[in-house]
XYZ file of C-alpha atoms in Angstrom:
563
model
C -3.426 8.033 35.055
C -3.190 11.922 35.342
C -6.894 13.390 35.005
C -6.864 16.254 33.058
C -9.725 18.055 34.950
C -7.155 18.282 37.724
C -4.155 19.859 35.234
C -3.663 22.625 37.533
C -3.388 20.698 40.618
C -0.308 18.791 39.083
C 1.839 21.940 37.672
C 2.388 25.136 38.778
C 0.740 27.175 35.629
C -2.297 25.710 33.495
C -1.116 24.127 30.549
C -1.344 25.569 26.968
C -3.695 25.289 24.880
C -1.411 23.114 22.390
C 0.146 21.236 25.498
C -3.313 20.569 26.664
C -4.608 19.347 23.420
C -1.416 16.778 23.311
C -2.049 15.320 26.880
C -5.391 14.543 25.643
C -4.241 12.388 22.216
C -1.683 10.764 24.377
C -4.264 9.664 27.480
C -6.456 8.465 24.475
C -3.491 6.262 22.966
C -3.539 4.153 26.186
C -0.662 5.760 27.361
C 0.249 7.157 31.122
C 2.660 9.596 32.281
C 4.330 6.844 34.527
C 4.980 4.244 31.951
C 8.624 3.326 31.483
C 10.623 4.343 27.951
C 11.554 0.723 27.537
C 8.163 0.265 25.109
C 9.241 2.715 22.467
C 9.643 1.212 19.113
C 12.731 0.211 16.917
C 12.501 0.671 13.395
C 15.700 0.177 10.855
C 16.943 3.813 9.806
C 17.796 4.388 5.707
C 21.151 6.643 5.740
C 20.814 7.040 1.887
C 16.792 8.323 2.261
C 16.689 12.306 0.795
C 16.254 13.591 4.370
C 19.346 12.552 5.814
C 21.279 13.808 2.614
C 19.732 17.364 2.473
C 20.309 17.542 6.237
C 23.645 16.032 6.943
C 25.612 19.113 6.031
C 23.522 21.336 7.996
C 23.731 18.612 11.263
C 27.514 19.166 10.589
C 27.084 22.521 10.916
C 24.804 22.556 13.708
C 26.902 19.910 15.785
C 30.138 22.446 15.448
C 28.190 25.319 16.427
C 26.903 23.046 19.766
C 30.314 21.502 20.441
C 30.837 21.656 24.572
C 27.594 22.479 25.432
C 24.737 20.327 26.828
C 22.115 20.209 23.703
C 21.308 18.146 21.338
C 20.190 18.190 17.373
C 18.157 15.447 16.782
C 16.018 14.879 12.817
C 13.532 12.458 12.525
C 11.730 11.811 9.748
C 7.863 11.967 8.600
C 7.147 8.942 10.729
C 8.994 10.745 13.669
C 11.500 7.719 13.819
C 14.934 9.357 14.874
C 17.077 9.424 11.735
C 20.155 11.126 13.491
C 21.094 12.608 16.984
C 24.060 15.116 17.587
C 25.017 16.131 21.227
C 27.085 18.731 22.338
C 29.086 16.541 25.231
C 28.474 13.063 26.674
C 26.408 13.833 29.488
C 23.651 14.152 27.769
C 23.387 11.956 25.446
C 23.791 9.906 28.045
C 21.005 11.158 29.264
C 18.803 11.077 25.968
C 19.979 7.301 25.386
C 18.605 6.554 28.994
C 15.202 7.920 27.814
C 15.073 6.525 24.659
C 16.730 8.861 22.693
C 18.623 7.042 19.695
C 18.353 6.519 15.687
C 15.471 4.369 14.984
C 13.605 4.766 18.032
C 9.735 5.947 16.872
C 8.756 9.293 19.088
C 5.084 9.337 18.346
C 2.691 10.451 20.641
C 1.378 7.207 21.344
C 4.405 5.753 22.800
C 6.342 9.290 23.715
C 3.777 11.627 24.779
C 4.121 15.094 24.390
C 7.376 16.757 23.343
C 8.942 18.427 20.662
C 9.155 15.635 17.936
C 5.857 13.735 18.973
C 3.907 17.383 19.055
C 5.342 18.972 16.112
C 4.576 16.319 13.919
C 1.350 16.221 15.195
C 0.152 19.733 14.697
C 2.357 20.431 11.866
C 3.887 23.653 12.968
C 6.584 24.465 15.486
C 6.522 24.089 18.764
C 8.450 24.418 22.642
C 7.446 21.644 24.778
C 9.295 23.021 28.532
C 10.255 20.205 31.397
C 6.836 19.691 33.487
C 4.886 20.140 29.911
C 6.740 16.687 29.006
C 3.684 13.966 29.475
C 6.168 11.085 30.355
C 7.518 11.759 33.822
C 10.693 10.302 32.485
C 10.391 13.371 29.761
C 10.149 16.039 32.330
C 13.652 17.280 33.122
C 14.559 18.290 29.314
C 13.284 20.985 27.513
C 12.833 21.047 23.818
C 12.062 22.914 20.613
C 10.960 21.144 17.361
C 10.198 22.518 13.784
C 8.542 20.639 11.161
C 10.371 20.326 7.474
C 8.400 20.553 4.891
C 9.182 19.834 1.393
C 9.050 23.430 -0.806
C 7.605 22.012 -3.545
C 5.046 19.450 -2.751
C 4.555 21.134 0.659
C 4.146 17.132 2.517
C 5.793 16.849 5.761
C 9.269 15.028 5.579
C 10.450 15.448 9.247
C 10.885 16.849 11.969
C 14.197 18.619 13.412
C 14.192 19.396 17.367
C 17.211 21.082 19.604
C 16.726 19.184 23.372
C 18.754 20.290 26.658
C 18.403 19.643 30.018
C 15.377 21.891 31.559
C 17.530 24.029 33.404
C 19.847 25.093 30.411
C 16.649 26.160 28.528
C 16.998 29.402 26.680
C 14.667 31.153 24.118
C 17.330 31.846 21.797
C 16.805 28.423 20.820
C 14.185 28.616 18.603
C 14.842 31.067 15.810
C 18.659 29.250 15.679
C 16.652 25.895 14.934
C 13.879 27.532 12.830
C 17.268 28.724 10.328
C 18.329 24.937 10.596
C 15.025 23.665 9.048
C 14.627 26.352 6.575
C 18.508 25.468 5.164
C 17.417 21.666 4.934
C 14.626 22.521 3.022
C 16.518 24.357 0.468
C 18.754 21.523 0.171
C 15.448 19.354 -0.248
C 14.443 21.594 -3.352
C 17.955 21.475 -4.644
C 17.850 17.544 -4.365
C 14.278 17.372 -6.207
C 16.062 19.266 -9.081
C 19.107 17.294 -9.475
C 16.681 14.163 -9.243
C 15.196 15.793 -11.968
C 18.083 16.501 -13.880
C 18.956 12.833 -13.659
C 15.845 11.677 -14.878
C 15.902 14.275 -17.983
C 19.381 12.454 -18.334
C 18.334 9.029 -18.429
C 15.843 9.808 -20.563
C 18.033 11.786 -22.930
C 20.439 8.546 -23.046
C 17.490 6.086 -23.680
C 15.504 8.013 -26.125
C 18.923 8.729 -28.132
C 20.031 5.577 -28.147
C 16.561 3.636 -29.337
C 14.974 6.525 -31.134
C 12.226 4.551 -32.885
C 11.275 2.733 -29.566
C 8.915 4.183 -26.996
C 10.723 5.215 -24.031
C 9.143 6.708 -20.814
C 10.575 8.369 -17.621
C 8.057 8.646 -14.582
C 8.582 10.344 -11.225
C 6.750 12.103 -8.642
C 5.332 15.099 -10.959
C 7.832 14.116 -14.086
C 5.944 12.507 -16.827
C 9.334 12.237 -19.799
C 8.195 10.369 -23.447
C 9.314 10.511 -26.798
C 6.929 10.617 -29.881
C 7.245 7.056 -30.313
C 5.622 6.743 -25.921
C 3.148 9.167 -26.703
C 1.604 7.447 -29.844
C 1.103 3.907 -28.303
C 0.398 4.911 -24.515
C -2.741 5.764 -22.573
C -2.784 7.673 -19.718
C -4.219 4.567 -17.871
C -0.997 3.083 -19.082
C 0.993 4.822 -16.801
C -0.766 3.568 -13.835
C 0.045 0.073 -14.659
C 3.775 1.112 -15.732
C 4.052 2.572 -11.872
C 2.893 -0.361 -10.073
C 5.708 -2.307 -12.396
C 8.368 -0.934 -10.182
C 6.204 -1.307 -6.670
C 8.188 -4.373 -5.139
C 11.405 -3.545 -7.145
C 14.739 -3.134 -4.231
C 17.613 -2.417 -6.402
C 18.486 -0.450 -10.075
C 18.683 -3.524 -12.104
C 16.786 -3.504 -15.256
C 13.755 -6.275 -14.979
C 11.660 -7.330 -18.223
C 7.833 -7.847 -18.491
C 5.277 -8.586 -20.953
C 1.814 -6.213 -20.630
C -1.465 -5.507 -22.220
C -1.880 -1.502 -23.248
C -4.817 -0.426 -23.084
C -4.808 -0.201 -26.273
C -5.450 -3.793 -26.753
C -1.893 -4.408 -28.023
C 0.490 -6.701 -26.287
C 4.160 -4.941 -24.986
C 7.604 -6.172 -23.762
C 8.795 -3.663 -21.156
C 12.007 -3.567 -19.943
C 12.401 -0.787 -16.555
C 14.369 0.512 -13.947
C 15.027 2.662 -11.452
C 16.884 5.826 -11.846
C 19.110 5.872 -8.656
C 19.113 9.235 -6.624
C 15.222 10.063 -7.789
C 13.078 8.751 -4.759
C 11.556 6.506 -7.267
C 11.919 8.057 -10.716
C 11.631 4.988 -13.380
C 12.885 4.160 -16.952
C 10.336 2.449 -19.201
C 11.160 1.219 -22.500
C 9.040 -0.816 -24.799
C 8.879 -2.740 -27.620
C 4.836 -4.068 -28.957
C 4.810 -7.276 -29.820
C 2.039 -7.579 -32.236
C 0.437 -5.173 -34.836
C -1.838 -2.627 -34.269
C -5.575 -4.228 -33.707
C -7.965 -2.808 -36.431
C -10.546 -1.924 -34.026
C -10.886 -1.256 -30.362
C -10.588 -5.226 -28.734
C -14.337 -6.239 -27.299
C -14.645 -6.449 -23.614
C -16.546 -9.320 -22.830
C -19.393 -9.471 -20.366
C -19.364 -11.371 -17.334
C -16.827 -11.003 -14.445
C -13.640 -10.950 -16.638
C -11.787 -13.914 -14.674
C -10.481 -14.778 -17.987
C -10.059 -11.247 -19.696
C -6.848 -11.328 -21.972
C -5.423 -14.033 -19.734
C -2.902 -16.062 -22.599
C -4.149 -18.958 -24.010
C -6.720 -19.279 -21.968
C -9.741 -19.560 -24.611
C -7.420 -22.213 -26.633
C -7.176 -24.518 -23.433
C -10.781 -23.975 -21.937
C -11.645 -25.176 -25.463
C -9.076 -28.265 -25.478
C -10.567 -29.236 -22.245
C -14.295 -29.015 -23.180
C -13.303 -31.313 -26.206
C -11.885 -33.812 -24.020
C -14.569 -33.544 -21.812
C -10.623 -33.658 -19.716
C -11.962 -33.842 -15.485
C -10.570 -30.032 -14.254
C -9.346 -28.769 -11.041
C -9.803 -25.263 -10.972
C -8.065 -23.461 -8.250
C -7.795 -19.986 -6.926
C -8.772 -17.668 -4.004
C -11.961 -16.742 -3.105
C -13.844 -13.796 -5.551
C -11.003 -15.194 -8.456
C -13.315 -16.359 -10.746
C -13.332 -20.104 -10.132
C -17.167 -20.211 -10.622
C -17.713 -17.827 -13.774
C -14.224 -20.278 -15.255
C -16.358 -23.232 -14.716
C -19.286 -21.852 -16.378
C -17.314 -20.675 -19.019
C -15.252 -24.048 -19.751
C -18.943 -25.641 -19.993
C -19.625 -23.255 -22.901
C -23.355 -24.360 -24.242
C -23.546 -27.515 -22.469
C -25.377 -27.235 -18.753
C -24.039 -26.404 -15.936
C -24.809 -28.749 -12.499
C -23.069 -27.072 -9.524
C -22.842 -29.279 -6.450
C -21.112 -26.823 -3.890
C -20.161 -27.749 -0.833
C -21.570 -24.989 0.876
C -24.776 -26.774 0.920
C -23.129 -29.607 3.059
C -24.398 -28.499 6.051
C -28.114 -27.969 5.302
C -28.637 -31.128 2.805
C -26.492 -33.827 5.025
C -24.156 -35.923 3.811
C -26.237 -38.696 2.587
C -28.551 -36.255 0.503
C -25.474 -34.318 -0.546
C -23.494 -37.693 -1.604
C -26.788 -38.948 -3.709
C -27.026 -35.477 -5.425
C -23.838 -35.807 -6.385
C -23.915 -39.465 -7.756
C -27.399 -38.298 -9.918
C -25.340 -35.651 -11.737
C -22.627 -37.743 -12.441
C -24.540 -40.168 -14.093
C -26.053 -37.197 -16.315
C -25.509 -37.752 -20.035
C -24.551 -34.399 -20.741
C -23.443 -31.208 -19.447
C -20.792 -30.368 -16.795
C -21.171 -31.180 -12.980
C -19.300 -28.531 -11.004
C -17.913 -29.693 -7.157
C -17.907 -26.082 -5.876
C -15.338 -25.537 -2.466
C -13.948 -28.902 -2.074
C -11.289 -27.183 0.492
C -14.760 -26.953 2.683
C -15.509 -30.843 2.542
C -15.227 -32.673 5.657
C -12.196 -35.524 5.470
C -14.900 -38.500 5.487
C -16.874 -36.685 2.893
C -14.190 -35.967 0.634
C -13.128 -39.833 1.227
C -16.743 -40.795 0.168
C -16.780 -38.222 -3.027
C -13.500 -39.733 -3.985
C -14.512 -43.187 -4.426
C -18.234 -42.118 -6.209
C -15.540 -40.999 -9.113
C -14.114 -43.950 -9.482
C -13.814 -44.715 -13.197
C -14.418 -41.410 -14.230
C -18.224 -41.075 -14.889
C -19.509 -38.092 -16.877
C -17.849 -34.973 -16.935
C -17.370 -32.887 -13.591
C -15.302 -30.313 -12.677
C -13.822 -28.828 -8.969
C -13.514 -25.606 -7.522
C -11.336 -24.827 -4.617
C -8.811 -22.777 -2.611
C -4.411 -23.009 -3.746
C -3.472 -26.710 -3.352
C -1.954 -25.707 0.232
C -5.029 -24.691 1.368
C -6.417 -28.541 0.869
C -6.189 -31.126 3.534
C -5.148 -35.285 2.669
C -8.420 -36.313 1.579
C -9.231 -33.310 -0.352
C -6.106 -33.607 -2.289
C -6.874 -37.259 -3.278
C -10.341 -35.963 -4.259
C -8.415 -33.282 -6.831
C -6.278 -36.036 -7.855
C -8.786 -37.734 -10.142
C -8.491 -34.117 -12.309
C -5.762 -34.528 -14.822
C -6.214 -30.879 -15.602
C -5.773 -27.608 -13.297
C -6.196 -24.318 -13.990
C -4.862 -22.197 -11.504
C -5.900 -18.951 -11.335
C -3.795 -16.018 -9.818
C -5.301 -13.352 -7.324
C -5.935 -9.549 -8.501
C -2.694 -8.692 -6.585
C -0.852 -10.653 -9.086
C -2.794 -8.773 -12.165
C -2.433 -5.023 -11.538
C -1.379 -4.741 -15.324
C -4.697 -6.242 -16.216
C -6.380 -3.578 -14.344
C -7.429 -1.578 -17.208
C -9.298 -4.326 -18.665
C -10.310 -5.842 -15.723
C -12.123 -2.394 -14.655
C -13.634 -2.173 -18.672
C -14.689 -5.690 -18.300
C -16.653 -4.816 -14.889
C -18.135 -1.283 -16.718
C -18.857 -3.673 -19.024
C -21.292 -6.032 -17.037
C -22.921 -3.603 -15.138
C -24.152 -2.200 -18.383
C -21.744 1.653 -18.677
C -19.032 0.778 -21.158
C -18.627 3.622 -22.979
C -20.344 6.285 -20.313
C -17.671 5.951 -17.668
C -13.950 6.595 -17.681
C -11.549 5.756 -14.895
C -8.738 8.277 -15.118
C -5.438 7.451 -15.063
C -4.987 8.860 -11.545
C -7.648 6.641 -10.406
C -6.692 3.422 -11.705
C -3.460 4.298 -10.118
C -4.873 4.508 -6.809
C -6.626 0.847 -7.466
C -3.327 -0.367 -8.181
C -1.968 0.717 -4.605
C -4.566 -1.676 -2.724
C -4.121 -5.086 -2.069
C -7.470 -6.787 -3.192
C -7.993 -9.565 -0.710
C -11.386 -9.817 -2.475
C -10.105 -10.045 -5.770
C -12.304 -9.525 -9.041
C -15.526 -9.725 -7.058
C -13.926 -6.958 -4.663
C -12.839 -4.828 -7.480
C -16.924 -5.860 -9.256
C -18.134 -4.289 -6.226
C -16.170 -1.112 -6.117
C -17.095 -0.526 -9.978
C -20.965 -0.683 -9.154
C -20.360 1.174 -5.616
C -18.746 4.190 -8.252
C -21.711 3.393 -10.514
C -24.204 4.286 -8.206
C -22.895 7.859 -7.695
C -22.227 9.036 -11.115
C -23.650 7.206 -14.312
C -21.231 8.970 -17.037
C -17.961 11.025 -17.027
C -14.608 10.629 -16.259
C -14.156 8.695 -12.503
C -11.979 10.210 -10.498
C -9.787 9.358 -7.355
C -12.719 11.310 -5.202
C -15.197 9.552 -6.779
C -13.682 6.015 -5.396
C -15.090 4.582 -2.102
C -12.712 6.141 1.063
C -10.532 3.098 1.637
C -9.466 2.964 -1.889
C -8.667 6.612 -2.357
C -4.902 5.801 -1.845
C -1.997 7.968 -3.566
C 0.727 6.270 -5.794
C 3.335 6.743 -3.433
C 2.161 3.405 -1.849
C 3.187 1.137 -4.028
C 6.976 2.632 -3.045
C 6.196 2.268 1.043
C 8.193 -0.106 3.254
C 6.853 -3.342 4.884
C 6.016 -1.848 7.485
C 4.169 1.356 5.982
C 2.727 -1.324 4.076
C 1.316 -3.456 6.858
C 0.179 0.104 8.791
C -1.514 1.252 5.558
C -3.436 -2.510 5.320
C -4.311 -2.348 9.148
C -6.059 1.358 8.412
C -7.795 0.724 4.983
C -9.256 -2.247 6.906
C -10.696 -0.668 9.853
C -11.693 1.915 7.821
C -13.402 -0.479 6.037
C -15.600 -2.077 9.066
C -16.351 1.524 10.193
C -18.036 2.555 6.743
C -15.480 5.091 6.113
C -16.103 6.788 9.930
C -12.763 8.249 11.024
C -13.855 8.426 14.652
C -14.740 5.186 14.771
C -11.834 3.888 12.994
C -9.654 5.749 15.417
C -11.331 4.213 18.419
C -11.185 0.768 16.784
C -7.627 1.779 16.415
C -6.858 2.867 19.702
C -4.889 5.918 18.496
C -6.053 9.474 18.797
C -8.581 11.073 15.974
C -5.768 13.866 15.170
C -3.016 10.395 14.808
C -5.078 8.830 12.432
C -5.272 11.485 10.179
C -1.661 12.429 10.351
C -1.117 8.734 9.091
C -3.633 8.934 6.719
C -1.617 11.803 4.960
C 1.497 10.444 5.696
C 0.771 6.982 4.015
C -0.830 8.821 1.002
C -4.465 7.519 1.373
C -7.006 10.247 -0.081
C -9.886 9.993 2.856
């Protein structure tokens, strides 16, 4: 691997500062200037994304203007995946093909180096990377200019447009023709945002004069549309739960759902997407039930159960049967606080199978048997996905015939093995209960519920930006994940409105999330968690990352986390 102490031993003139700085970020990726093209990424390229539209005309233009002459226009986009490549003869694009030039090939600087795409969507500004300044050998006999387009209203990067020759056709004229390029796509990016929002004020006209007495919403990135009728049964928090409606949704058909307002009343929702908006949504809504006379209590406790359906009719049914339960979910659901609450008065006699290992199967067994054979209350078998197969064999035949009233905890049904499923057999009920990801329209409640137990309902507000940014993570630790980001908050500010700032780093994630790709999706999880194990350290996380300090807070931006 090059040493950069020895820079001017390996090229004629020291490097620049910039080129210096990009040699660095690409040695710390892992990455050295010998290492073959072949490992550069493919990623599947979206011809109908807003990019490639604004651009197109001006690549037409561009590609006319090059015709017969050995340079090429290549756009990528804010991930510096190539969108589109235009070359002037076949030479070289042969030549950029045999170096990995081609749509949907990733130039970052972790698996390109330094050049002109890789660079300039690094530093965020223009930049000339010239033949021996190329960090990939391979690299070295082009030259090439790159210019970062940015979007003229919100200012966020959304690609990255780059003229690249042969070294020895290099010419400085270059640069101002390509800076005019990127300047033209840009307009045509602001023209785009304002016929998206011309479409949305259209769909919106349509729906609210069509269904004038029915609340009727349009959302889109800055466009907030809603009749009289919107504005008199929605909260502000409301909106964050409307958004993460149309997270997984891949095509414009119209999909129905029932939700909780915040409010406390119940609604039917029916939304879409409002093609050519980058994610601008219809919403409209009909309540299902009449206005409540006062504000709904929250209860206290962990709020497995808060405004879950029927839920309070069937723990009830079951507690009068004294009905054997299975009560399934994954871990920091609520299984526990379910059981306690299906008990109601009567006592509560866990038996969890945690203890397994420090009582031994014989003590654990006999425990077991003795609060069985209790007259009253409800025995709890906490975890029976952790039992052992002989164990759970054994546990299975001390309930034959059903003696007193027990209860069992556990992970989904496919998370139990043979013997633990004939254990949960002997429940004739099951209560399954769905993970957090599943219940981002609760999250309102669920959030008042929390505020609730740890003592500041009514002192704290989450605002509606910052229940959106909730919504965007994936809660692998469910309710008692989202209990422990309420008291984290807590602890910093005891009254007011809670902001997006105010949340802990890896949860400080933008609404633009819940619209990200797989991928994005899976690169965003991969961050928030080593974030997570370095307490919020962005060195650290880079390191743990293997990716360059300046990288990791390119893709922190570019993924819409708030850090």
């Amino acid at each position: 691997m090059v040493d950069l102490r020895d820079l001017d031993d390996k090229i004629r003139d020291p490097l620049r500062p910039e080129i210096a700085s990009s040699w660095r970020r690409s040695q710390l990726s892992g990455l050295d200037p010998g290492d073959p093209v072949g490992r550069l990424t493919f990623e599947e390229v979206n011809d109908r994304c807003r990019l490639v539209v604004a651009a197109d005309p001006v690549l037409d233009d561009m590609e006319r203007t090059l015709d017969r002459t050995g340079f090429a226009v290549i756009l990528a986009d804010r991930q510096s995946r190539i969108l589109d490549m235009r070359c002037g003869d076949r030479p070289v694009r042969t030549a950029l093909e045999r170096t990995g030039g081609m749509r949907g090939r990733l130039f970052s600087e972790e698996n390109t180096g330094t050049n002109s795409i890789a660079t300039a969507y690094e530093l965020r500004r223009g930049i000339a990377v010239h033949g021996t300044e190329h960090y990939l050998e391979a690299f070295k006999k082009f030259s090439c200019y790159g210019h970062p387009i940015l979007h003229p209203v919100t200012h966020r990067l959304e690609g990255v447009l780059d003229i690249t020759c042969l070294a020895v056709d290099d010419s400085p004229l270059l640069a101002p023709f390509l800076i005019r390029a990127a300047r033209d796509i840009q307009a045509r990016l602001l023209e785009g945002s304002r016929h998206a929002e011309q479409r949305m004020l259209a769909r919106y006209q349509e729906a609210a004069t069509q269904h004038r007495d029915r609340p009727v919403l349009v959302l889109g990135d800055g466009v907030v549309l809603a009749n009289p009728a919107a504005v008199d049964l929605l909260q502000a928090s409301d909106h964050a739960v409307l958004r993460a409606l149309t997270g997984d949704l891949r095509d414009d058909r119209g999909r129905l759902r029932d939700i909780e307002l915040a409010c406390g009343r119940t609604a039917r929702v029916r939304f879409e997407r409002i093609p050519g908006t980058g994610g601008g949504a219809l919403f409209e809504l009909d309540a299902l039930d009449d206005p409540p006379r006062r504000s709904p209590p929250v209860p206290r406790g962990r709020a497995a159960n808060v405004r879950r359906p029927g839920r309070a009719g069937e723990l009830n049914r079951i507690r009068t049967h004294r009905l054997p339960v299975l009560i399934t979910g994954e871990p920091g659901t609520g299984r526990t606080t379910t059981a306690r609450e299906l008990a109601g008065d009567a006592p509560v006699r866990p038996v969890a199978a945690a203890r397994l290992d420090e009582e031994g199967d014989s003590a654990w067994l006999a425990r077991l048997a003795e609060s069985l054979r209790a007259p009253d209350g409800l025995t709890v078998l906490d975890d029976v996905h952790l039992l052992p197969a002989d164990t759970a064999a054994r546990a299975n035949r001390l309930l034959e015939g059903r003696p007193g009233w027990f209860a069992m905890t556990g992970a989904p049904a496919d998370g139990l093995g043979a013997e633990q499923r004939a254990l949960a057999a002997r429940c004739v009920e099951r209560i399954d209960l769905p993970p957090l990801r599943r219940r981002i329209d609760e999250l309102p409640q669920l959030v008042a519920a929390a505020l609730s137990e740890a003592g500041a309902a009514g002192n704290v507000r989450f605002t509606a930006a910052a229940l959106e940014a909730l919504a965007s993570h994936s809660w692998p630790g469910n309710l008692r994940e989202l209990d422990a980001v309420v008291r984290t908050v807590l602890e910093h500010r005891s009254g007011g409105d809670i902001t997006v700032r105010d949340l802990p780093g890896p949860y400080r994630i933008s609404a633009r999330t819940r619209r990200l790709g797989d991928l994005e999706r899976a690169e965003r999880d991969a961050i928030l968690t080593a974030l997570r194990a370095c307490g919020g350290n962005k060195v650290h996380t880079a390191e743990r990352l293997g990716i360059s300090r300046t990288t990791l807070y390119n893709r922190i931006r570019a993924l819409g986390i708030v850090a």
